[in-house]
Amino acid sequence: MKAVSSRGTEGSNVLPDSSSLPLPRPAKKQERESKQVRAKLRLIEEVNILQDDTIGKRSTGYATFWCEEGDVLDMVLLKYFGKELEEDWTREVDMVQGLEGPHANLFHYRWHSKACDQSIEHGKQRIRALHPNSLLICYDFVSSSTLEDFICKSGTVLNFDAVCAIACDVIGAIERLQDVGILHNNITSNILIGQCPRNPPITATLGGFSRASKMYDASAYINLVVEEQSNYGNDIEQFGQLLATLLGHCHDSSEYIKLHEIMNLCFEEIAEKKPGASHIRELLEGTWCTEGVWDTYL
């Protein structure tokens, strides 16, 4: 009998002096070799998610599969690339392998390979763009419900705790990326919403690394902190836009004032004054703890 694994899924507004901020670790130079994986993949469905991540690329997409590796059966999220997009595939593999272990709010990389190296069953459905010469990246399964689906199409009115939960999850993911010198560059449209054992019972996962880039490599380790803030500022500003979207789906209330203040910090035009992800997270957690129902799950 096969085992089915179950992988998971009060601050102040004073910014720290830039000279006290640690420099990020340099990105490691590694040979990105495919793991020797021989999996049996059985298609569940093609999923229409993270469209900004695949826009204009007909041979790229996402699908959920049952993945059998040895005696372990898992649901996985597979991203496939056409052979002509090998450079894009290689670059994304390099990004996701550099995350140095799983994070609860980021896509978790499992392996990558050529499609022809795996046994793929399409069943009655068939993904026309998935061919034997396609290239694959396998991630742990995550919910296929996008943030847009969650807050726009359903007409959801978000309460304070839901806004804080989603915002804290996303800024936590951005913080991990900053820690390893990765710029996501496309925050707002690459968030999936799932369920988790906390109050409120929702979690946000950031994926879609097609536009991601590395801030540093080994030859560019010594950089001024102001340069770091300037480059990471794009992700922080995009997070501010996300927070604005979330707040746009809330009822007006005094408890949201602090969140609006945090949002405005994200749009600071002077690079040296723009807060980093860790400071934004601390402000959000402090606000949630003070105004909402703080959940120690975090």
CSV table of C-alpha atoms in Angstrom, one decimal:
chain,number,residue,atom,x,y,z
A,1,MET,CA,0.0,0.0,0.0
A,2,LYS,CA,1.4,3.3,-1.0
A,3,ALA,CA,1.8,6.1,1.5
A,4,VAL,CA,0.3,9.5,0.7
A,5,SER,CA,2.4,12.3,2.1
A,6,SER,CA,0.9,15.5,3.4
A,7,ARG,CA,3.4,18.3,3.0
A,8,GLY,CA,2.1,21.7,4.0
A,9,THR,CA,1.1,23.8,2.8
A,10,GLU,CA,3.7,46.4,18.4
A,11,GLY,CA,5.8,47.7,15.7
A,12,SER,CA,6.7,51.4,15.3
A,13,ASN,CA,6.8,53.4,12.1
A,14,VAL,CA,10.4,54.4,12.7
A,15,LEU,CA,12.6,52.9,10.0
A,16,PRO,CA,16.0,51.5,11.0
A,17,ASP,CA,19.1,53.4,10.0
A,18,SER,CA,20.3,52.0,6.7
A,19,SER,CA,23.8,51.5,8.0
A,20,SER,CA,22.5,49.0,10.5
A,21,LEU,CA,20.8,46.8,7.9
A,22,PRO,CA,22.7,43.5,7.1
A,23,LEU,CA,23.9,43.0,3.6
A,24,PRO,CA,22.2,40.0,1.9
A,25,ARG,CA,24.0,36.8,1.4
A,26,PRO,CA,25.5,36.4,-2.1
A,27,ALA,CA,23.7,34.1,-4.4
A,28,LYS,CA,25.5,30.8,-4.5
A,29,LYS,CA,27.0,29.7,-7.8
A,30,GLN,CA,25.8,26.1,-8.3
A,31,GLU,CA,25.5,23.7,-11.2
A,32,ARG,CA,21.8,23.2,-11.6
A,33,GLU,CA,21.6,19.6,-12.4
A,34,SER,CA,18.3,17.7,-12.7
A,35,LYS,CA,17.6,15.4,-9.8
A,36,GLN,CA,17.5,11.8,-11.0
A,37,VAL,CA,13.7,11.4,-10.6
A,38,ARG,CA,11.7,8.8,-12.3
A,39,ALA,CA,8.1,9.5,-11.5
A,40,LYS,CA,4.8,8.2,-12.7
A,41,LEU,CA,2.6,11.3,-13.4
A,42,ARG,CA,-1.1,11.0,-13.8
A,43,LEU,CA,-2.9,14.2,-15.0
A,44,ILE,CA,-5.7,15.5,-12.7
A,45,GLU,CA,-6.4,18.8,-14.5
A,46,GLU,CA,-4.9,21.7,-16.3
A,47,VAL,CA,-5.2,24.8,-14.1
A,48,ASN,CA,-5.7,28.3,-15.3
A,49,ILE,CA,-3.6,30.1,-12.7
A,50,LEU,CA,-0.8,32.7,-12.6
A,51,GLN,CA,-1.7,34.0,-16.1
A,52,ASP,CA,0.9,36.8,-15.9
A,53,ASP,CA,3.5,34.1,-15.4
A,54,THR,CA,2.7,32.5,-18.7
A,55,ILE,CA,1.2,35.3,-20.8
A,56,GLY,CA,2.2,35.2,-24.5
A,57,LYS,CA,3.7,31.7,-24.1
A,58,ARG,CA,1.3,29.1,-25.5
A,59,SER,CA,3.7,26.3,-24.7
A,60,THR,CA,3.9,27.1,-21.0
A,61,GLY,CA,1.3,26.4,-18.4
A,62,TYR,CA,0.4,24.7,-15.1
A,63,ALA,CA,-1.4,21.4,-14.3
A,64,THR,CA,-2.0,19.3,-11.3
A,65,PHE,CA,-0.9,15.6,-11.3
A,66,TRP,CA,-0.7,12.6,-9.1
A,67,CYS,CA,3.0,11.9,-8.7
A,68,GLU,CA,4.2,8.5,-7.7
A,69,GLU,CA,7.8,8.3,-6.7
A,70,GLY,CA,8.7,4.9,-5.3
A,71,ASP,CA,6.1,4.1,-2.6
A,72,VAL,CA,5.0,7.7,-2.1
A,73,LEU,CA,2.0,9.2,-3.9
A,74,ASP,CA,1.6,13.0,-3.8
A,75,MET,CA,-0.5,15.6,-5.5
A,76,VAL,CA,1.9,18.1,-7.3
A,77,LEU,CA,1.7,21.2,-9.3
A,78,LEU,CA,3.7,20.9,-12.5
A,79,LYS,CA,4.8,23.8,-14.7
A,80,TYR,CA,5.7,22.9,-18.3
A,81,PHE,CA,7.7,24.8,-20.8
A,82,GLY,CA,8.1,24.3,-24.6
A,83,LYS,CA,11.5,23.2,-25.8
A,84,GLU,CA,12.0,26.6,-27.4
A,85,LEU,CA,11.8,28.2,-23.9
A,86,GLU,CA,14.7,26.2,-22.4
A,87,GLU,CA,16.4,29.4,-21.4
A,88,ASP,CA,13.3,30.5,-19.4
A,89,TRP,CA,13.1,27.1,-17.8
A,90,THR,CA,16.8,27.1,-16.8
A,91,ARG,CA,16.5,30.6,-15.3
A,92,GLU,CA,13.4,29.7,-13.2
A,93,VAL,CA,15.0,26.5,-12.0
A,94,ASP,CA,18.1,28.5,-10.9
A,95,MET,CA,15.8,30.8,-9.0
A,96,VAL,CA,13.7,28.2,-7.2
A,97,GLN,CA,16.6,26.0,-6.3
A,98,GLY,CA,18.3,29.0,-4.7
A,99,LEU,CA,15.6,29.4,-2.0
A,100,GLU,CA,17.4,27.1,0.4
A,101,GLY,CA,14.6,25.0,1.7
A,102,PRO,CA,10.8,25.2,1.9
A,103,HIS,CA,8.9,28.3,3.1
A,104,ALA,CA,5.2,28.0,4.0
A,105,ASN,CA,4.2,30.9,1.7
A,106,LEU,CA,6.4,30.2,-1.4
A,107,PHE,CA,6.1,27.5,-4.0
A,108,HIS,CA,8.2,24.6,-2.9
A,109,TYR,CA,10.5,23.2,-5.6
A,110,ARG,CA,10.7,19.4,-5.8
A,111,TRP,CA,12.5,18.6,-9.0
A,112,HIS,CA,12.9,19.5,-12.7
A,113,SER,CA,13.5,17.3,-15.8
A,114,LYS,CA,12.6,16.7,-19.4
A,115,ALA,CA,9.1,15.4,-19.9
A,116,CYS,CA,10.5,12.4,-21.8
A,117,ASP,CA,12.3,11.3,-18.7
A,118,GLN,CA,9.0,10.8,-16.8
A,119,SER,CA,6.0,8.5,-17.3
A,120,ILE,CA,3.0,10.7,-18.0
A,121,GLU,CA,-0.6,9.6,-18.3
A,122,HIS,CA,-3.0,12.1,-19.7
A,123,GLY,CA,-6.1,10.0,-19.4
A,124,LYS,CA,-9.2,11.4,-21.2
A,125,GLN,CA,-7.9,14.9,-20.9
A,126,ARG,CA,-4.9,15.9,-22.8
A,127,ILE,CA,-2.7,19.0,-22.5
A,128,ARG,CA,-2.0,19.9,-26.2
A,129,ALA,CA,1.1,22.0,-25.3
A,130,LEU,CA,2.7,19.2,-23.2
A,131,HIS,CA,5.0,17.1,-25.4
A,132,PRO,CA,7.8,14.6,-24.8
A,133,ASN,CA,10.4,17.4,-25.5
A,134,SER,CA,8.7,19.8,-23.0
A,135,LEU,CA,10.6,20.8,-19.9
A,136,LEU,CA,9.1,20.4,-16.4
A,137,ILE,CA,9.4,22.0,-13.0
A,138,CYS,CA,7.6,20.1,-10.2
A,139,TYR,CA,6.3,22.0,-7.2
A,140,ASP,CA,4.4,20.8,-4.1
A,141,PHE,CA,0.7,21.0,-4.6
A,142,VAL,CA,-0.9,24.3,-3.7
A,143,SER,CA,-4.5,25.5,-4.0
A,144,SER,CA,-5.5,26.5,-7.5
A,145,SER,CA,-7.6,29.4,-6.2
A,146,THR,CA,-6.1,32.8,-7.2
A,147,LEU,CA,-6.3,35.9,-5.1
A,148,GLU,CA,-8.3,37.5,-7.9
A,149,ASP,CA,-10.9,34.7,-7.7
A,150,PHE,CA,-11.0,35.0,-3.9
A,151,ILE,CA,-11.6,38.7,-3.6
A,152,CYS,CA,-13.0,39.9,-7.0
A,153,LYS,CA,-15.2,37.3,-8.7
A,154,SER,CA,-16.9,36.2,-5.5
A,155,GLY,CA,-17.6,39.7,-4.3
A,156,THR,CA,-16.0,38.9,-0.9
A,157,VAL,CA,-15.9,41.7,1.7
A,158,LEU,CA,-12.7,41.1,3.7
A,159,ASN,CA,-12.5,41.6,7.4
A,160,PHE,CA,-9.5,43.0,9.2
A,161,ASP,CA,-8.1,39.6,10.2
A,162,ALA,CA,-8.3,38.3,6.6
A,163,VAL,CA,-6.4,41.3,5.3
A,164,CYS,CA,-3.7,40.9,7.9
A,165,ALA,CA,-3.4,37.2,7.3
A,166,ILE,CA,-2.9,37.5,3.6
A,167,ALA,CA,-0.6,40.5,3.9
A,168,CYS,CA,1.6,38.9,6.5
A,169,ASP,CA,1.9,35.7,4.4
A,170,VAL,CA,2.9,37.6,1.3
A,171,ILE,CA,5.4,39.9,3.0
A,172,GLY,CA,6.9,36.9,4.7
A,173,ALA,CA,7.5,35.3,1.3
A,174,ILE,CA,9.0,38.5,0.0
A,175,GLU,CA,11.3,38.7,3.1
A,176,ARG,CA,12.6,35.2,2.4
A,177,LEU,CA,13.3,36.1,-1.2
A,178,GLN,CA,15.2,39.3,-0.1
A,179,ASP,CA,17.2,37.2,2.3
A,180,VAL,CA,18.6,35.1,-0.5
A,181,GLY,CA,19.0,38.1,-3.0
A,182,ILE,CA,16.0,37.3,-5.2
A,183,LEU,CA,13.7,40.0,-6.7
A,184,HIS,CA,10.3,38.6,-7.6
A,185,ASN,CA,9.2,41.5,-9.8
A,186,ASN,CA,5.6,40.4,-10.3
A,187,ILE,CA,4.0,40.2,-6.9
A,188,THR,CA,0.3,41.2,-7.3
A,189,SER,CA,-0.9,38.6,-9.8
A,190,ASN,CA,0.9,35.5,-8.6
A,191,ILE,CA,-0.7,34.7,-5.3
A,192,LEU,CA,-2.8,31.6,-4.6
A,193,ILE,CA,-5.2,31.3,-1.6
A,194,GLY,CA,-5.7,28.1,0.3
A,195,GLN,CA,-6.9,26.9,3.7
A,196,CYS,CA,-4.9,26.4,6.8
A,197,PRO,CA,-5.5,25.7,10.5
A,198,ARG,CA,-5.6,29.2,11.9
A,199,ASN,CA,-8.0,32.1,12.4
A,200,PRO,CA,-8.9,33.1,9.8
A,201,PRO,CA,-8.4,29.8,8.0
A,202,ILE,CA,-6.8,31.1,4.9
A,203,THR,CA,-3.2,31.2,3.7
A,204,ALA,CA,-1.5,33.0,0.8
A,205,THR,CA,1.3,31.4,-1.3
A,206,LEU,CA,3.5,33.4,-3.7
A,207,GLY,CA,4.6,31.7,-6.9
A,208,GLY,CA,5.2,32.6,-10.5
A,209,PHE,CA,8.9,33.2,-10.9
A,210,SER,CA,9.1,33.9,-14.6
A,211,ARG,CA,10.1,37.5,-14.1
A,212,ALA,CA,12.3,36.9,-11.0
A,213,SER,CA,15.9,38.0,-11.0
A,214,LYS,CA,18.9,37.8,-8.7
A,215,MET,CA,20.1,40.9,-7.0
A,216,TYR,CA,23.6,39.7,-6.2
A,217,ASP,CA,26.0,37.0,-7.4
A,218,ALA,CA,29.4,36.1,-5.9
A,219,SER,CA,31.2,38.8,-7.9
A,220,ALA,CA,28.8,41.5,-6.8
A,221,TYR,CA,28.6,40.9,-3.1
A,222,ILE,CA,29.9,44.2,-1.9
A,223,ASN,CA,27.1,46.7,-2.5
A,224,LEU,CA,25.8,49.7,-0.6
A,225,VAL,CA,22.7,49.1,1.4
A,226,VAL,CA,21.0,52.0,-0.4
A,227,GLU,CA,21.5,50.0,-3.7
A,228,GLU,CA,19.8,47.1,-2.0
A,229,GLN,CA,16.9,49.2,-0.9
A,230,SER,CA,16.5,50.8,-4.3
A,231,ASN,CA,16.4,47.4,-6.1
A,232,TYR,CA,14.1,45.7,-3.6
A,233,GLY,CA,11.9,48.8,-3.6
A,234,ASN,CA,10.0,47.5,-6.7
A,235,ASP,CA,8.7,44.4,-4.8
A,236,ILE,CA,7.8,46.6,-1.8
A,237,GLU,CA,5.9,49.0,-4.0
A,238,GLN,CA,4.1,46.1,-5.6
A,239,PHE,CA,3.2,44.8,-2.1
A,240,GLY,CA,1.8,48.2,-1.4
A,241,GLN,CA,-0.4,47.9,-4.4
A,242,LEU,CA,-1.5,44.5,-3.2
A,243,LEU,CA,-2.4,46.0,0.2
A,244,ALA,CA,-4.3,48.7,-1.5
A,245,THR,CA,-6.3,46.1,-3.4
A,246,LEU,CA,-7.1,44.2,-0.2
A,247,LEU,CA,-8.2,47.4,1.6
A,248,GLY,CA,-10.4,48.2,-1.4
A,249,HIS,CA,-12.5,45.1,-0.5
A,250,CYS,CA,-13.1,46.1,3.2
A,251,HIS,CA,-15.7,48.2,4.9
A,252,ASP,CA,-14.5,51.6,6.1
A,253,SER,CA,-13.4,51.3,9.8
A,254,SER,CA,-11.0,53.0,12.1
A,255,GLU,CA,-9.1,49.7,12.6
A,256,TYR,CA,-7.8,49.9,9.1
A,257,ILE,CA,-6.0,53.3,9.6
A,258,LYS,CA,-2.7,51.6,10.6
A,259,LEU,CA,-2.9,49.4,7.5
A,260,HIS,CA,-3.3,52.4,5.3
A,261,GLU,CA,-0.2,54.0,7.0
A,262,ILE,CA,1.8,50.8,6.3
A,263,MET,CA,0.6,50.8,2.7
A,264,ASN,CA,1.8,54.4,2.3
A,265,LEU,CA,5.2,53.5,3.6
A,266,CYS,CA,5.5,51.1,0.6
A,267,PHE,CA,5.2,54.0,-1.8
A,268,GLU,CA,8.0,56.0,-0.3
A,269,GLU,CA,9.9,57.5,-3.2
A,270,ILE,CA,13.2,58.0,-1.5
A,271,ALA,CA,15.1,54.7,-1.6
A,272,GLU,CA,16.9,55.2,1.7
A,273,LYS,CA,13.6,55.7,3.5
A,274,LYS,CA,11.7,52.8,1.9
A,275,PRO,CA,11.2,50.0,4.4
A,276,GLY,CA,12.4,46.5,3.9
A,277,ALA,CA,10.2,43.5,4.0
A,278,SER,CA,11.2,42.5,7.5
A,279,HIS,CA,10.2,45.9,8.9
A,280,ILE,CA,6.9,45.9,7.0
A,281,ARG,CA,6.2,42.4,8.4
A,282,GLU,CA,6.9,43.6,12.0
A,283,LEU,CA,4.6,46.5,11.5
A,284,LEU,CA,1.8,44.3,10.2
A,285,GLU,CA,2.2,41.7,12.9
A,286,GLY,CA,2.2,44.5,15.5
A,287,THR,CA,-1.0,46.0,14.1
A,288,TRP,CA,-2.7,42.7,13.8
A,289,CYS,CA,-1.8,41.8,17.4
A,290,THR,CA,-3.2,45.2,18.6
A,291,GLU,CA,-6.3,45.6,16.5
A,292,GLY,CA,-7.3,42.1,15.5
A,293,VAL,CA,-7.4,38.4,16.6
A,294,TRP,CA,-3.7,37.5,16.6
A,295,ASP,CA,-3.1,33.8,15.9
A,296,THR,CA,0.0,32.2,17.2
A,297,TYR,CA,0.0,29.9,14.2
A,298,LEU,CA,2.2,32.5,12.6
